[in-house]
Short mmCIF file of C-alpha atoms in Angstrom, two decimals:
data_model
loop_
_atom_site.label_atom_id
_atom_site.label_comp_id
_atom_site.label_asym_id
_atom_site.label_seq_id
_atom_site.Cartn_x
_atom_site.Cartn_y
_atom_site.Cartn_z
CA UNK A 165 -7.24 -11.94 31.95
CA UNK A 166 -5.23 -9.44 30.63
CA UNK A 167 -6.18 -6.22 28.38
CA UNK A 168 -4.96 -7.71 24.90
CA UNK A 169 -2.46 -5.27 22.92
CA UNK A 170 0.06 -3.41 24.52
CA UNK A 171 1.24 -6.34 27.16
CA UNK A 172 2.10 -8.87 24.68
CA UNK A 173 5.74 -10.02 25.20
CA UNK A 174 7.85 -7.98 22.60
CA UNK A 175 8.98 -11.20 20.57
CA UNK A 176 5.71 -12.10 19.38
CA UNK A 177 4.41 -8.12 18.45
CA UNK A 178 5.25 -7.17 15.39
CA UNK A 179 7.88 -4.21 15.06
CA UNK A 180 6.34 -1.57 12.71
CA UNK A 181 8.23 1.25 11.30
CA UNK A 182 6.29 4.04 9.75
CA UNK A 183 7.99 7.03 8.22
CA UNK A 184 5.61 10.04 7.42
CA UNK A 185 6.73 13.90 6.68
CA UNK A 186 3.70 15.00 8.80
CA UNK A 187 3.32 15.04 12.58
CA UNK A 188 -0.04 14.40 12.81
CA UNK A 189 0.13 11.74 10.40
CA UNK A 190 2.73 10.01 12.58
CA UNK A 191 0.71 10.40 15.84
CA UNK A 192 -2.48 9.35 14.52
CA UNK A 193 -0.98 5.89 12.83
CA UNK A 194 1.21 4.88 15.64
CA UNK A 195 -1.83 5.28 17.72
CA UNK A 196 -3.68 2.86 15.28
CA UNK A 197 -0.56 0.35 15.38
CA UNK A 198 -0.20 0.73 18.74
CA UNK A 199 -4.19 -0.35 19.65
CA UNK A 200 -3.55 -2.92 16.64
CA UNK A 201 -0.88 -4.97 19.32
CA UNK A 202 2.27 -3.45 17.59
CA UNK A 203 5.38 -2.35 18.43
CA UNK A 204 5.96 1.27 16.93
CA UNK A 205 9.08 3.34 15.61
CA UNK A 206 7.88 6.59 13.70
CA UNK A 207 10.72 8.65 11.31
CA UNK A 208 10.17 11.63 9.19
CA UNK A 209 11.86 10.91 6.40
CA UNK A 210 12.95 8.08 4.03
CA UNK A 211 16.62 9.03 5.18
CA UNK A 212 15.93 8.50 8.78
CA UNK A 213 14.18 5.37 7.95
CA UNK A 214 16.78 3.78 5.61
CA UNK A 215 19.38 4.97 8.63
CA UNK A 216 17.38 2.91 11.31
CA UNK A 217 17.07 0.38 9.49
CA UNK A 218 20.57 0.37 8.74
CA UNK A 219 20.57 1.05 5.37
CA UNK A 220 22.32 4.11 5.49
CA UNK A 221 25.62 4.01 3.28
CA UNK A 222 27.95 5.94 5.76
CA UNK A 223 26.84 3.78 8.77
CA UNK A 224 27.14 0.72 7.45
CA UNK A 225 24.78 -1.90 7.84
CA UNK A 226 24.55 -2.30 11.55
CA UNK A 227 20.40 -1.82 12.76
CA UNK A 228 20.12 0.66 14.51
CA UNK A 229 18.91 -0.70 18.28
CA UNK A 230 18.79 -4.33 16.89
CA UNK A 231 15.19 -4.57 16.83
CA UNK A 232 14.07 -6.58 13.85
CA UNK A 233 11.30 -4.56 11.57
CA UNK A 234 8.66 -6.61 10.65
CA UNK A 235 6.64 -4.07 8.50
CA UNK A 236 7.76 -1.14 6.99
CA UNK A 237 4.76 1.93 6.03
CA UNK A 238 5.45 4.94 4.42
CA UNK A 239 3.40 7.94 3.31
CA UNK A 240 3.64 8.51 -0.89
CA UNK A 241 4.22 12.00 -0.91
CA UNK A 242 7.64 13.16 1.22
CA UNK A 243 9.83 15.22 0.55
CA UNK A 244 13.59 14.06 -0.16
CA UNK A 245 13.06 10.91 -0.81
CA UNK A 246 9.65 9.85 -1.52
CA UNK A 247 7.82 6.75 -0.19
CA UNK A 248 8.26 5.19 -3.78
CA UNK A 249 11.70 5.82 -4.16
CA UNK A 250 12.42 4.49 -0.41
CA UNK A 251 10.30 1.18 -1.25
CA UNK A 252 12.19 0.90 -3.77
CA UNK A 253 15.56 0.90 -2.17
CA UNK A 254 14.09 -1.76 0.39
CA UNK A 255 13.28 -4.26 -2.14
CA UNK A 256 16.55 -3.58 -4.03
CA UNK A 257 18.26 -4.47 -0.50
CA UNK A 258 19.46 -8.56 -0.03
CA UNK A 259 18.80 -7.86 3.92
CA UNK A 260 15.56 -6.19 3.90
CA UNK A 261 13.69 -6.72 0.40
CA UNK A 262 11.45 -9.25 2.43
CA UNK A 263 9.95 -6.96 4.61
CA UNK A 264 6.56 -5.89 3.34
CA UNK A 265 5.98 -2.68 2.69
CA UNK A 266 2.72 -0.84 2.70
CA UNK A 267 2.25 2.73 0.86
CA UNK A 268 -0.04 5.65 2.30
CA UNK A 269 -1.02 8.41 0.01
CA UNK A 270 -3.60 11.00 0.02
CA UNK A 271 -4.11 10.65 -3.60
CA UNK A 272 -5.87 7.67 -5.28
CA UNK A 273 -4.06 7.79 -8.68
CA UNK A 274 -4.13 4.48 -10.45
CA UNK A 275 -1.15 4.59 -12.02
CA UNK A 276 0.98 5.64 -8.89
CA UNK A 277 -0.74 2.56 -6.89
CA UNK A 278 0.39 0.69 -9.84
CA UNK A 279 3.76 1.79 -9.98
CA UNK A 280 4.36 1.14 -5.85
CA UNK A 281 2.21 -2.47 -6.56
CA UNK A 282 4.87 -3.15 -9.23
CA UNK A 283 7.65 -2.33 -7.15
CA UNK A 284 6.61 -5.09 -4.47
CA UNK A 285 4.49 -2.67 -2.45
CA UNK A 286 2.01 -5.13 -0.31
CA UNK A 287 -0.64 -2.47 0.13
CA UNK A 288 -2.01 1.00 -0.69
CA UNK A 289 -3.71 2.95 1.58
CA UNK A 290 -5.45 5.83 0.93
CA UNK A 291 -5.44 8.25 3.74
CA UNK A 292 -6.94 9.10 6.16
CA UNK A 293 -5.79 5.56 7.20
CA UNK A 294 -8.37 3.43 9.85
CA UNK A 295 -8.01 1.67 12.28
CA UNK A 296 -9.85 -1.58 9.72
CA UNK A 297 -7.29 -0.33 7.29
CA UNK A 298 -4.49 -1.06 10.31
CA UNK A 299 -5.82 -4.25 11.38
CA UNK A 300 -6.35 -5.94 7.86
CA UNK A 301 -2.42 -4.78 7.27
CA UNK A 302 -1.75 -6.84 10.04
CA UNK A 303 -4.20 -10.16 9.19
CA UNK A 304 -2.49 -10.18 6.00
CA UNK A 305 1.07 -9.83 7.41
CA UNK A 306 0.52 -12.21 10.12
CA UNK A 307 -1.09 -14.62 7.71
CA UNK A 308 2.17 -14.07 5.50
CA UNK A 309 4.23 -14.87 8.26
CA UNK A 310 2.48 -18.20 8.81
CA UNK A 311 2.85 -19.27 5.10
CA UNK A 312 6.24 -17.93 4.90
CA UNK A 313 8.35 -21.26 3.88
CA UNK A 314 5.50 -22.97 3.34
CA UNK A 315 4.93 -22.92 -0.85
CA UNK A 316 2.13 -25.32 -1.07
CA UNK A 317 -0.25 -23.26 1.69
CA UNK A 318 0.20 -19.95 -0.22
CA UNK A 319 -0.44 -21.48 -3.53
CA UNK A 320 -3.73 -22.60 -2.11
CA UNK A 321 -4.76 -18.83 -0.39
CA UNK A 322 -3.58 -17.73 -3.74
CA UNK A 323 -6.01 -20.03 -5.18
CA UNK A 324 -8.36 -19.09 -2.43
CA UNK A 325 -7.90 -15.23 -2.88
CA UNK A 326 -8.60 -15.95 -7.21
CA UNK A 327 -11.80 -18.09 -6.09
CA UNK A 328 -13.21 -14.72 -4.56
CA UNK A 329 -12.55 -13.07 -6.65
CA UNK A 330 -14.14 -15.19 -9.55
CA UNK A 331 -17.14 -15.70 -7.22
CA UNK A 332 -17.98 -11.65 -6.67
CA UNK A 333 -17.47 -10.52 -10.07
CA UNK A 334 -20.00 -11.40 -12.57
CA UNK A 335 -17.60 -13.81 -14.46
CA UNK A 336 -13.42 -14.63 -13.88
CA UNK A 337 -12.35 -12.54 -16.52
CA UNK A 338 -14.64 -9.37 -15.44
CA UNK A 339 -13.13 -6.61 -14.95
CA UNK A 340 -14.80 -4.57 -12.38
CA UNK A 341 -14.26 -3.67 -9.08
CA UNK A 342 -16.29 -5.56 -6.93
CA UNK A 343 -17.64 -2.65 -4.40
CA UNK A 344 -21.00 -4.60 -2.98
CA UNK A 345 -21.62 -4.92 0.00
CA UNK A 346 -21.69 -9.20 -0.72
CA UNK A 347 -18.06 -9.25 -1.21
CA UNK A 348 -15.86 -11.28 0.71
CA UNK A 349 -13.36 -8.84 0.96
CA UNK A 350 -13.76 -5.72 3.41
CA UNK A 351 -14.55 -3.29 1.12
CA UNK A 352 -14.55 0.82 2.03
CA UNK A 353 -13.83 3.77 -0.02
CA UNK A 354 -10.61 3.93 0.74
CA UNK A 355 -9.86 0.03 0.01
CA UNK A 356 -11.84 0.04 -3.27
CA UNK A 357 -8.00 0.30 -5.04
CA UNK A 358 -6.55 -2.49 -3.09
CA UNK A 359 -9.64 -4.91 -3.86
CA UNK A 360 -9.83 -5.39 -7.58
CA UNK A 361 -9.33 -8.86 -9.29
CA UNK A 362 -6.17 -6.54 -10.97
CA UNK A 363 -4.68 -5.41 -7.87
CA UNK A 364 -5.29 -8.52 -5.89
CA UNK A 365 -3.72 -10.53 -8.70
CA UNK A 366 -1.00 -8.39 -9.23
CA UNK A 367 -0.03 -9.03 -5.52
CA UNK A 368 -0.36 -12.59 -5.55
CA UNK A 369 2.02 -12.43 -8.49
CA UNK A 370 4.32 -10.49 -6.55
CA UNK A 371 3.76 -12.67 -3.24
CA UNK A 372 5.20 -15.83 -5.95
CA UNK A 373 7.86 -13.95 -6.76
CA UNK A 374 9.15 -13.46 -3.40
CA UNK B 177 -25.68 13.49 38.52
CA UNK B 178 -27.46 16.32 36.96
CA UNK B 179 -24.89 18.51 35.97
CA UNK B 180 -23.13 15.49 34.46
CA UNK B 181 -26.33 14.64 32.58
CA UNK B 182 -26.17 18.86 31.39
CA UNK B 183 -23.15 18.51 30.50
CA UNK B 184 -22.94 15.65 28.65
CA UNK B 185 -25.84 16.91 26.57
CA UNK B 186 -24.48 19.69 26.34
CA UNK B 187 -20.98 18.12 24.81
CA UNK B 188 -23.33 15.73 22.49
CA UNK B 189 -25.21 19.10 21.23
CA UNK B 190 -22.09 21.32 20.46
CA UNK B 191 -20.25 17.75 18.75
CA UNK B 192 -23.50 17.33 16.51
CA UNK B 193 -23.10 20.86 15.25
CA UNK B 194 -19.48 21.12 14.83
CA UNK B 195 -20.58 17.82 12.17
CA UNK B 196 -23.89 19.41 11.14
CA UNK B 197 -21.79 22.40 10.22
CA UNK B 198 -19.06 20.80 8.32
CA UNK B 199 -16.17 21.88 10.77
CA UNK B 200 -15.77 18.37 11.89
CA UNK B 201 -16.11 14.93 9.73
CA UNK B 202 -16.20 11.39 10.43
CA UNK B 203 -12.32 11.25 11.20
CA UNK B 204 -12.52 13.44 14.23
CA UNK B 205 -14.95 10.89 15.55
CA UNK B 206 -12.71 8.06 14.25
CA UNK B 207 -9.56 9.51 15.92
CA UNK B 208 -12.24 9.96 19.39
CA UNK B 209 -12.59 6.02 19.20
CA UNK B 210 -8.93 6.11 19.08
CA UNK B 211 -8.82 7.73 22.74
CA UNK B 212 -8.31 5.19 25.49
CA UNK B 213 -7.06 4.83 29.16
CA UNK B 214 -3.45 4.65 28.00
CA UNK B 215 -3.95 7.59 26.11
CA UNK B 216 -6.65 10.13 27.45
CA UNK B 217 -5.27 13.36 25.76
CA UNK B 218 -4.73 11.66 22.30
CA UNK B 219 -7.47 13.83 20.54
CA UNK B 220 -6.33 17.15 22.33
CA UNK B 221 -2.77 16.25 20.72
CA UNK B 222 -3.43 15.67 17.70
CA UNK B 223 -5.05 18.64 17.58
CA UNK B 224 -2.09 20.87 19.40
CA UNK B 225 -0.12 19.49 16.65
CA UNK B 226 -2.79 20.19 13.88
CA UNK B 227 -3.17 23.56 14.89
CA UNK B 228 0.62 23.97 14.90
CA UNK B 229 1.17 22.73 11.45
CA UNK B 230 -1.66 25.29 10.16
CA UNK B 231 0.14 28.10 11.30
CA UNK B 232 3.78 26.76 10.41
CA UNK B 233 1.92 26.26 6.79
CA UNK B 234 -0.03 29.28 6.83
CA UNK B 235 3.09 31.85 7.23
CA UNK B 236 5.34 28.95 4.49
CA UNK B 237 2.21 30.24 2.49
CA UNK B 238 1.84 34.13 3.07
CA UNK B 239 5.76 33.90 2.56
CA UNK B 240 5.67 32.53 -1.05
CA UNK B 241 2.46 34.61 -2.12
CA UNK B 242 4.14 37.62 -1.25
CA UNK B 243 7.34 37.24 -3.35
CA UNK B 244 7.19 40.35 -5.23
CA UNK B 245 9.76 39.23 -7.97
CA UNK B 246 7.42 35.78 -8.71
CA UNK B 247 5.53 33.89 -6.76
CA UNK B 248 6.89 30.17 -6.52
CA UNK B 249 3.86 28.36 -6.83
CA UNK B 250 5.10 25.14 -6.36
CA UNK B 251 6.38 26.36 -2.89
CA UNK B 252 2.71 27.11 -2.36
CA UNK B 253 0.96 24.08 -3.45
CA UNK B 254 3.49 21.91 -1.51
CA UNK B 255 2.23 23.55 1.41
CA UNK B 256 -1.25 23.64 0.85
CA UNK B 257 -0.76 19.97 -0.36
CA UNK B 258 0.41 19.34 3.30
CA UNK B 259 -2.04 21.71 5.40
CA UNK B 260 -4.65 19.16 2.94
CA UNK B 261 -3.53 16.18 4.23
CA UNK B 262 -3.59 16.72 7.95
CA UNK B 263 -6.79 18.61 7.79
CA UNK B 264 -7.58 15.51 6.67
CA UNK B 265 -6.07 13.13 8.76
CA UNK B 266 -7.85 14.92 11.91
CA UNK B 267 -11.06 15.45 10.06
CA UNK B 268 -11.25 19.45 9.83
CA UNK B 269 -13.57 18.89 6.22
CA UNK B 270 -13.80 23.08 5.88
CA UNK B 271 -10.04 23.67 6.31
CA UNK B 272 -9.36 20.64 3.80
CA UNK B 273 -12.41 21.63 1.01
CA UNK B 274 -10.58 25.16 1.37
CA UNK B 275 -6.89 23.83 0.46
CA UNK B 276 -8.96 22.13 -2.44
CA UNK B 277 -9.60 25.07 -3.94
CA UNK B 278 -6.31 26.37 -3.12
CA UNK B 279 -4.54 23.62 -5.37
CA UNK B 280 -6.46 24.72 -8.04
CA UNK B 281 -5.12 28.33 -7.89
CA UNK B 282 -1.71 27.37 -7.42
CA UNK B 283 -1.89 24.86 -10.46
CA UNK B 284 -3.46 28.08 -12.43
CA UNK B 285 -1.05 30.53 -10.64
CA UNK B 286 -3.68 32.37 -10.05
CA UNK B 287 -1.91 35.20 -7.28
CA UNK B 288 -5.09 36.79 -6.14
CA UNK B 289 -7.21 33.06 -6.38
CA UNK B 290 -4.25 32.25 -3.72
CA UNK B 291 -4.45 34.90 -1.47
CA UNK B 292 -8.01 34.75 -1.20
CA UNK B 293 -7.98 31.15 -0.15
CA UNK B 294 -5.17 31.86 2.33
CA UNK B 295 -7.56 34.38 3.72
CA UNK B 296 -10.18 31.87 3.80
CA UNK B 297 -8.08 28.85 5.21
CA UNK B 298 -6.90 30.85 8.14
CA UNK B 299 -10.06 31.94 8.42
CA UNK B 300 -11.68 28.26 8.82
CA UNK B 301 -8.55 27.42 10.68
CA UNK B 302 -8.99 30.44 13.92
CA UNK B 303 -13.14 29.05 14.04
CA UNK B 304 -11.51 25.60 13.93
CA UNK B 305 -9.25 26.26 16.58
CA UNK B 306 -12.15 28.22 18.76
CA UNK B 307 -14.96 25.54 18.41
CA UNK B 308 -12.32 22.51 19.72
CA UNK B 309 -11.51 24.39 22.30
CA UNK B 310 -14.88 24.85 23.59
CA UNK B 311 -15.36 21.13 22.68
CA UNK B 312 -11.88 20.36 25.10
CA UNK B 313 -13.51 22.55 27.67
CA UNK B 314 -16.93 20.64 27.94
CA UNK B 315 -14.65 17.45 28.18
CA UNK B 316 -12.61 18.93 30.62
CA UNK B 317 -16.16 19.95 32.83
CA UNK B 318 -17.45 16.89 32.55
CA UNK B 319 -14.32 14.84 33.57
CA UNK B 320 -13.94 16.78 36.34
CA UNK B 321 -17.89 16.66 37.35
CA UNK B 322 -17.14 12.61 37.27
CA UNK B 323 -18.84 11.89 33.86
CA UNK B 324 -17.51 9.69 30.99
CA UNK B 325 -17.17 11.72 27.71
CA UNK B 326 -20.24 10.36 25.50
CA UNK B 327 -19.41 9.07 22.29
CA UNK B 328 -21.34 10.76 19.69
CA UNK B 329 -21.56 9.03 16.32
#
């Protein structure tokens, strides 16, 4: 049997592109994606990634070595063009606003994960970024894949995802973030923004709209 | 077998203090479960590249603080803002609790709060920089000797 990960037949890995300012940043998370089964492209910059992507004004919209990008995730904080302002741009593109996008930021300011949640961010990590962090990216972008198309099925994880949430917080209208160690969801420090009933509901609202 | 077993002990020791001591936090050992046969050397990168962003960030620093017709502060922070986040990302807790600190001067342009911190992050940075290289060293030994590296939680 063969080592699962890196000998998967490129068609069925998923193509991420990550764009982070910082070298070691890069290194470390295409390290993660890489163990996590995924086929990597790091850029420095929100320019470099809109131009692989294609994006670019001057070059047209040709992609760059025709490799379809399954996930796009960007650090916050860049600077040029921040990871906001390039999410943005993806979502305002007809081609590419379907890819998901996940934010990375150092900085766990509510109203800044709000803001890149609003804009049809699918996640926000706060760094340093694990390797659970990686792989639960990828459940929830290989489980998007599957329902892609299929309206009825993500109605019901909708439905599934508001019935957790009901069932670890005291009643369904609390407010709090559910941080036991009984929740369904996989709860860290660093996830604690991601997992509240707002958050979560804010993305299935924004997983409807798509 | 012995020298392996001396060695090993002797990596698991010097690991434990470099945590004990707050040079190292739970990242380094994250990015050490990170390591594999396809990439032996990953934690010995990162760190190359670690170490060269300090001192690309360091002198970016030293630059701006010695301005003598106004320090740009913002110039500052952004770069203690990034020396933060790969301290960070690699786990080097003294470095990163230093360019805490640092912030705060720069958000209270406070010149001399600044240089003393830049004093103190290169400072943390050169032990840093020693202590992993030991750490590299014992790897090294014990590779060589025809141990496994332990992994020390």
């Amino acid at each position: 049997m063969e080592v699962a990960g890196e000998v998967l037949a490129s068609e069925s890995q998923l193509h991420v592109l990550a764009v982070d300012d910082s070298h070691v940043d890069r290194k470390v998370i295409e390290k993660l994606l890489k163990i996590s089964s995924c086929k990597v492209t790091t850029v420095e910059s929100g320019a470099r990634a809109l131009q692989f992507l294609g994006l670019d004004e001057e070059k047209g919209s040709l992609g760059f070595n025709g490799l379809k990008v399954n996930l796009i995730m960007t650090d916050y904080s860049m600077p040029g063009m921040t990871g906001y302002e390039l999410l943005k741009r993806i979502k305002r593109s007809s081609t590419f606003r379907e890819i998901p996008v996940v934010i990375m930021s150092s900085e766990n300011i509510l109203t800044r994960i709000d803001s890149c949640l609003e804009e049809g961010a699918e996640e926000f990590l706060v760094k340093p970024v694990k390797l659970s962090d990686v792989k639960r990216v990828m459940n929830d972008c290989i489980r998007r894949g599957e329902t892609e198309g299929n309206k009825r099925r993500r109605v019901d994880k909708r439905k599934f995802e508001d019935d957790n949430h009901a069932s670890s917080s005291s009643s369904s209208s609390s407010s709090s973030i559910p941080s036991s160690p009984s929740s369904p969801l996989p709860s860290s420090p660093s996830t604690a923004a991601t997992s509240s009933p707002l958050h979560s509901l804010k993305r299935a609202k924004l997983r409807d709209h798509n | 077998m012995d020298v392996v077993n001396q060695l090993q002990r002797q990596f698991i020791d010097y690991s434990a203090s470099l945590h004990r001591e707050g040079f190292l936090d739970d990242q380094f050992t994250q990015l050490q479960k990170l390591q594999d046969d396809n990439s032996p050397d990953f934690v010995v990168e990162v760190a190359s590249l670690f170490f060269e962003d300090c001192e690309k960030l360091i002198n970016n620093m030293a630059r701006a603080l010695e301005q003598q017709q106004g320090v740009d502060f913002r110039q500052v922070d952004a770069s203690v803002h990034q020396l933060k986040g790969s301290s960070s990302s690699i786990g080097a807790m003294r470095v990163k609790d230093v360019c805490v600190a640092f912030r705060s001067f720069c958000e209270a342009q406070n010149r001399e709060g600044c240089l003393r911190c830049l004093q103190q992050v290169t400072h943390e940075y050169s032990l840093l920089k020693n202590k992993l290289q030991t750490l590299f060293r014992l790897q090294q030994q014990i590779l060589a000797a025809g141990g496994s590296i332990p992994v020390v939680e």
